[in-house]
CSV table of C-alpha atoms in Angstrom, one decimal:
chain,number,residue,atom,x,y,z
A,1,MET,CA,-0.2,0.3,-0.1
A,2,ARG,CA,1.2,3.8,-1.3
A,3,ARG,CA,2.7,5.8,2.0
A,4,GLU,CA,-0.4,8.6,1.2
A,5,GLY,CA,-2.5,5.5,1.3
A,6,LEU,CA,-1.8,4.6,5.3
A,7,MET,CA,-1.3,8.0,6.7
A,8,ASN,CA,-5.0,8.7,5.4
A,9,ILE,CA,-6.3,5.4,7.3
A,10,SER,CA,-4.0,7.1,9.8
A,11,ARG,CA,-5.6,10.3,10.1
A,12,ARG,CA,-9.0,8.5,9.9
A,13,ILE,CA,-8.6,6.3,12.6
A,14,ALA,CA,-7.1,8.9,14.9
A,15,ILE,CA,-9.8,11.2,13.7
A,16,SER,CA,-12.8,8.3,15.1
A,17,VAL,CA,-10.7,7.5,17.8
A,18,LEU,CA,-11.5,11.8,18.9
A,19,GLY,CA,-15.1,10.9,18.5
A,20,ALA,CA,-15.4,8.2,20.3
A,21,ALA,CA,-13.5,10.3,23.5
A,22,ILE,CA,-15.3,13.5,23.0
A,23,VAL,CA,-19.0,11.0,22.9
A,24,ALA,CA,-17.2,9.6,26.1
A,25,GLY,CA,-17.1,12.1,27.6
A,26,LEU,CA,-13.4,11.2,27.9
A,27,VAL,CA,-11.5,14.2,26.5
A,28,ALA,CA,-10.5,16.6,29.6
A,29,PRO,CA,-13.2,20.0,29.4
A,30,ALA,CA,-10.8,23.5,28.9
A,31,ALA,CA,-8.7,24.4,31.4
A,32,ALA,CA,-9.6,26.5,35.1
A,33,GLN,CA,-9.3,29.9,34.9
A,34,THR,CA,-7.2,31.4,37.0
A,35,VAL,CA,-5.9,35.8,38.7
A,36,GLU,CA,-2.4,34.8,37.3
A,37,THR,CA,-2.5,33.6,33.2
A,38,ILE,CA,-4.9,37.0,33.3
A,39,LYS,CA,-2.4,38.4,34.5
A,40,SER,CA,0.5,37.2,32.9
A,41,ALA,CA,-1.4,37.3,29.5
A,42,GLY,CA,-2.0,41.4,30.4
A,43,THR,CA,-5.5,40.8,29.3
A,44,VAL,CA,-8.8,39.4,29.7
A,45,LYS,CA,-11.1,37.8,27.0
A,46,VAL,CA,-15.1,39.1,28.3
A,47,GLY,CA,-17.7,38.0,25.5
A,48,MET,CA,-20.4,39.9,26.0
A,49,LEU,CA,-23.8,40.6,23.8
A,50,VAL,CA,-24.0,43.3,21.8
A,51,ASP,CA,-27.9,43.2,20.9
A,52,PHE,CA,-28.9,43.3,24.8
A,53,PRO,CA,-29.9,47.7,25.2
A,54,PRO,CA,-28.9,48.6,27.3
A,55,PHE,CA,-27.0,46.3,28.6
A,56,GLY,CA,-24.9,45.4,25.8
A,57,ILE,CA,-24.6,47.8,22.2
A,58,MET,CA,-22.5,49.4,19.8
A,59,ASP,CA,-21.8,52.7,19.8
A,60,ALA,CA,-21.7,55.6,17.2
A,61,ASN,CA,-17.7,54.2,16.7
A,62,ASN,CA,-19.0,50.4,16.0
A,63,GLN,CA,-16.9,49.6,20.1
A,64,PRO,CA,-19.4,47.5,22.0
A,65,ASP,CA,-20.5,49.5,24.8
A,66,GLY,CA,-24.3,49.4,28.1
A,67,TYR,CA,-24.3,48.1,31.3
A,68,ASP,CA,-22.2,44.7,30.7
A,69,ALA,CA,-18.8,46.9,29.0
A,70,ASP,CA,-19.0,49.6,31.4
A,71,VAL,CA,-18.7,46.5,34.4
A,72,ALA,CA,-16.4,44.5,32.0
A,73,LYS,CA,-13.2,47.4,31.7
A,74,LEU,CA,-14.0,47.8,35.6
A,75,LEU,CA,-13.2,44.3,36.2
A,76,ALA,CA,-10.3,44.7,34.3
A,77,LYS,CA,-8.7,47.7,36.1
A,78,GLU,CA,-9.2,45.8,39.7
A,79,LEU,CA,-7.2,43.0,37.8
A,80,GLY,CA,-4.8,45.5,36.9
A,81,VAL,CA,-5.1,44.1,33.0
A,82,GLU,CA,-6.3,45.3,29.5
A,83,VAL,CA,-9.9,44.7,28.5
A,84,THR,CA,-10.3,42.8,25.2
A,85,ILE,CA,-14.1,42.6,24.8
A,86,VAL,CA,-15.2,39.3,21.7
A,87,PRO,CA,-19.2,39.4,21.3
A,88,VAL,CA,-21.2,37.1,21.9
A,89,THR,CA,-24.8,35.5,20.9
A,90,GLY,CA,-27.6,34.2,23.4
A,91,PRO,CA,-27.2,30.7,22.0
A,92,ASN,CA,-22.9,30.4,21.8
A,93,ARG,CA,-21.6,32.2,24.9
A,94,ILE,CA,-21.3,29.5,27.5
A,95,PRO,CA,-19.5,27.7,24.2
A,96,TYR,CA,-17.4,29.9,24.0
A,97,LEU,CA,-16.0,30.2,27.5
A,98,GLN,CA,-16.2,26.5,27.7
A,99,SER,CA,-13.4,26.4,24.2
A,100,ASN,CA,-11.1,28.9,25.8
A,101,GLN,CA,-12.4,31.7,23.2
A,102,VAL,CA,-13.4,34.0,26.7
A,103,ASP,CA,-12.3,34.1,29.6
A,104,LEU,CA,-15.2,35.3,31.1
A,105,LEU,CA,-19.0,36.0,30.5
A,106,VAL,CA,-20.3,39.3,31.2
A,107,ALA,CA,-23.1,38.9,28.9
A,108,SER,CA,-26.3,39.7,30.7
A,109,LEU,CA,-26.3,35.9,31.3
A,110,GLY,CA,-29.3,34.6,34.1
A,111,ILE,CA,-28.9,32.8,36.8
A,112,THR,CA,-30.7,29.3,36.3
A,113,GLU,CA,-30.0,25.8,37.5
A,114,GLU,CA,-29.6,24.7,34.2
A,115,ARG,CA,-26.8,27.2,33.1
A,116,ALA,CA,-25.0,26.1,36.9
A,117,LYS,CA,-24.4,22.8,35.4
A,118,ASN,CA,-22.1,24.5,32.4
A,119,VAL,CA,-20.5,27.6,34.6
A,120,ASP,CA,-20.0,28.8,38.1
A,121,PHE,CA,-21.6,31.8,39.1
A,122,SER,CA,-20.7,35.3,40.2
A,123,GLN,CA,-23.0,36.4,42.5
A,124,PRO,CA,-25.5,38.9,41.2
A,125,TYR,CA,-24.4,41.6,39.2
A,126,ALA,CA,-27.5,43.4,37.2
A,127,GLY,CA,-31.0,41.9,37.5
A,128,ILE,CA,-34.0,42.5,35.5
A,129,SER,CA,-37.7,42.2,37.7
A,130,ILE,CA,-41.1,42.6,35.5
A,131,GLY,CA,-43.3,44.6,38.1
A,132,VAL,CA,-46.8,46.5,37.0
A,133,PHE,CA,-46.5,50.6,36.0
A,134,GLY,CA,-48.9,53.1,34.9
A,135,ALA,CA,-49.7,56.9,35.7
A,136,ALA,CA,-48.6,58.7,39.1
A,137,ASP,CA,-51.4,59.0,40.4
A,138,LEU,CA,-53.5,55.9,39.6
A,139,ALA,CA,-54.5,54.5,43.1
A,140,VAL,CA,-52.6,50.2,42.8
A,141,THR,CA,-51.0,48.8,45.8
A,142,LYS,CA,-52.1,44.5,45.5
A,143,PRO,CA,-53.9,43.0,42.3
A,144,GLU,CA,-56.9,43.4,43.9
A,145,ASP,CA,-56.4,46.6,42.8
A,146,LEU,CA,-56.3,46.0,39.1
A,147,ALA,CA,-59.6,44.9,39.1
A,148,GLY,CA,-61.7,46.2,36.0
A,149,LYS,CA,-58.0,48.2,34.6
A,150,THR,CA,-56.9,48.1,31.2
A,151,ILE,CA,-53.7,46.6,30.7
A,152,GLY,CA,-51.5,46.5,28.3
A,153,VAL,CA,-48.3,43.7,27.9
A,154,ALA,CA,-46.3,41.9,25.1
A,155,ARG,CA,-48.2,39.6,23.7
A,156,ALA,CA,-46.8,35.1,25.2
A,157,SER,CA,-44.0,37.6,27.0
A,158,THR,CA,-42.7,37.0,30.2
A,159,GLN,CA,-45.3,39.8,31.5
A,160,ASP,CA,-47.8,38.5,30.0
A,161,THR,CA,-47.9,35.7,31.3
A,162,ALA,CA,-46.4,37.7,35.1
A,163,THR,CA,-49.9,39.9,35.2
A,164,THR,CA,-53.2,37.1,34.0
A,165,LYS,CA,-52.0,35.2,36.2
A,166,ILE,CA,-52.1,37.7,39.0
A,167,ALA,CA,-55.1,40.4,37.7
A,168,PRO,CA,-58.2,40.1,38.7
A,169,GLN,CA,-60.9,38.1,36.1
A,170,ASP,CA,-62.9,41.2,34.9
A,171,ALA,CA,-59.1,43.0,34.4
A,172,ASN,CA,-58.9,44.3,30.8
A,173,ILE,CA,-55.1,42.8,29.5
A,174,GLN,CA,-54.9,43.9,26.3
A,175,ARG,CA,-52.0,41.9,24.6
A,176,PHE,CA,-49.7,43.8,22.0
A,177,ASP,CA,-46.9,42.8,19.4
A,178,ASP,CA,-44.5,43.8,21.7
A,179,ASP,CA,-42.6,46.0,24.2
A,180,ALA,CA,-42.8,49.4,22.4
A,181,SER,CA,-46.5,49.2,21.1
A,182,ALA,CA,-47.2,48.7,24.7
A,183,VAL,CA,-45.9,51.3,25.8
A,184,GLN,CA,-47.1,53.8,23.4
A,185,ALA,CA,-50.6,52.3,24.8
A,186,LEU,CA,-49.7,53.5,28.0
A,187,LEU,CA,-48.5,57.7,26.8
A,188,SER,CA,-51.2,57.4,24.2
A,189,GLY,CA,-53.6,56.7,27.6
A,190,GLN,CA,-55.4,53.9,25.9
A,191,VAL,CA,-54.5,51.5,28.8
A,192,GLU,CA,-54.4,52.1,32.1
A,193,LEU,CA,-50.9,50.7,33.3
A,194,ILE,CA,-48.6,48.0,31.9
A,195,GLY,CA,-46.9,44.6,32.7
A,196,VAL,CA,-43.4,46.1,31.3
A,197,SER,CA,-39.8,44.9,33.2
A,198,ASN,CA,-37.6,47.7,34.7
A,199,VAL,CA,-35.5,48.3,31.4
A,200,VAL,CA,-38.5,49.5,29.6
A,201,ALA,CA,-39.7,51.6,33.2
A,202,ALA,CA,-36.3,52.8,32.3
A,203,GLN,CA,-37.2,54.0,28.7
A,204,ILE,CA,-41.2,54.8,30.2
A,205,GLU,CA,-39.1,57.6,32.5
A,206,ALA,CA,-36.5,58.7,30.3
A,207,ALA,CA,-40.3,59.6,27.4
A,208,ALA,CA,-42.4,61.3,29.9
A,209,PRO,CA,-40.5,61.7,33.7
A,210,GLY,CA,-42.0,61.6,36.3
A,211,ARG,CA,-45.2,60.4,35.0
A,212,PHE,CA,-45.5,57.3,36.0
A,213,ASN,CA,-44.5,54.9,38.2
A,214,GLN,CA,-44.2,50.9,40.0
A,215,LYS,CA,-47.5,49.9,41.1
A,216,LEU,CA,-46.7,46.0,41.7
A,217,GLN,CA,-43.1,44.1,41.0
A,218,LEU,CA,-44.5,40.7,39.4
A,219,SER,CA,-40.7,38.9,39.6
A,220,GLN,CA,-37.4,39.2,39.6
A,221,GLN,CA,-34.5,36.8,38.0
A,222,VAL,CA,-30.7,38.4,38.9
A,223,GLN,CA,-27.7,37.9,36.3
A,224,GLY,CA,-23.8,36.5,37.4
A,225,ILE,CA,-20.6,37.0,36.0
A,226,ALA,CA,-19.7,33.1,34.3
A,227,VAL,CA,-16.2,31.8,34.8
A,228,ARG,CA,-15.3,27.5,33.7
A,229,LYS,CA,-16.1,25.3,36.0
A,230,GLY,CA,-14.1,24.9,38.9
A,231,SER,CA,-12.2,28.4,38.8
A,232,SER,CA,-12.5,28.8,42.7
A,233,GLU,CA,-9.9,31.4,42.4
A,234,MET,CA,-11.3,33.2,39.7
A,235,LEU,CA,-14.5,33.2,40.8
A,236,LYS,CA,-13.4,34.0,44.2
A,237,PHE,CA,-11.7,37.7,42.6
A,238,VAL,CA,-15.4,38.1,40.8
A,239,ASN,CA,-17.1,37.8,43.4
A,240,GLY,CA,-14.6,40.0,45.8
A,241,PHE,CA,-15.0,42.4,43.1
A,242,LEU,CA,-18.3,42.7,43.4
A,243,ASP,CA,-18.9,43.2,46.6
A,244,LYS,CA,-16.5,45.8,46.5
A,245,VAL,CA,-18.0,47.4,43.9
A,246,LYS,CA,-21.9,47.7,45.4
A,247,ALA,CA,-20.4,48.8,48.9
A,248,ASP,CA,-18.6,51.9,46.9
A,249,GLY,CA,-21.4,52.8,44.3
A,250,GLN,CA,-19.6,52.0,41.3
A,251,LEU,CA,-21.7,49.5,40.1
A,252,ASN,CA,-25.3,51.3,41.4
A,253,ALA,CA,-23.2,54.4,39.5
A,254,ILE,CA,-23.1,52.0,36.4
A,255,HIS,CA,-27.7,51.4,36.3
A,256,GLU,CA,-28.4,55.0,37.0
A,257,LYS,CA,-25.7,55.3,34.0
A,258,TRP,CA,-27.3,53.2,31.8
A,259,LEU,CA,-31.0,52.4,33.2
A,260,GLY,CA,-31.8,55.1,34.9
A,261,SER,CA,-32.6,54.2,38.5
A,262,PRO,CA,-30.4,52.3,41.3
A,263,LEU,CA,-29.4,48.6,41.2
A,264,PRO,CA,-32.5,46.7,43.2
A,265,GLU,CA,-32.2,45.8,46.5
A,266,PHE,CA,-32.3,42.0,44.8
A,267,VAL,CA,-29.1,42.5,43.5
A,268,THR,CA,-26.9,44.6,46.5
A,269,GLU,CA,-28.6,42.3,49.2
A,270,ALA,CA,-27.2,39.1,46.8
A,271,LYS,CA,-24.6,37.0,47.4
């Protein structure tokens, strides 16, 4: 048999063995990240969404910006290194971390039990809450007060589910194609209240300062910085960093800058 043929057969065998090892879980996972390796590299590679305003956006110069970018820059400063922000998507952000393409994720990643099987989460650094908002002078303090009220929500959204769950049967829930349409209905008086996230609520406040406020809080989800599984030293550093920036007000200042409101208590008090 010719030498080239032997080499091709050997290559195919090697690929088959590697594939079988991956399926069997025999290939070692990505190495745990350490503070020293990042400091030695002189830069920290941070995965971040860039299509989730105001947490992640692209600025006028086509550079990553937003709440998560500011947190990433602050973390890099604490490490004493430069930051390289790597745009990721919702589906690929965890694989990017696992495959060593990024060192950390500051990517609006909600902390869930399922995700915690694949990454290690820091304490919360941000959070999204769902609430019912309406005119500041409208008396609504409990779900029963929604009786007879007209409430706008984005159809089939988290806020639709949460609002429908607590609203009395005679509440008139109007479903719109998206949050923007529900907000417009509130601003024009088509509905008295809307169910929205705190992110959208900040946009309402910017459009109509002082006219509306939160009446009821329906649900909360906290977001954490993610490191590779088993990176205990790195996780300890990140948690220490978050303790510091929560205590000295730097994280609150970032929240005020991007969301127009103080860092929520369910984030500041969470560990």
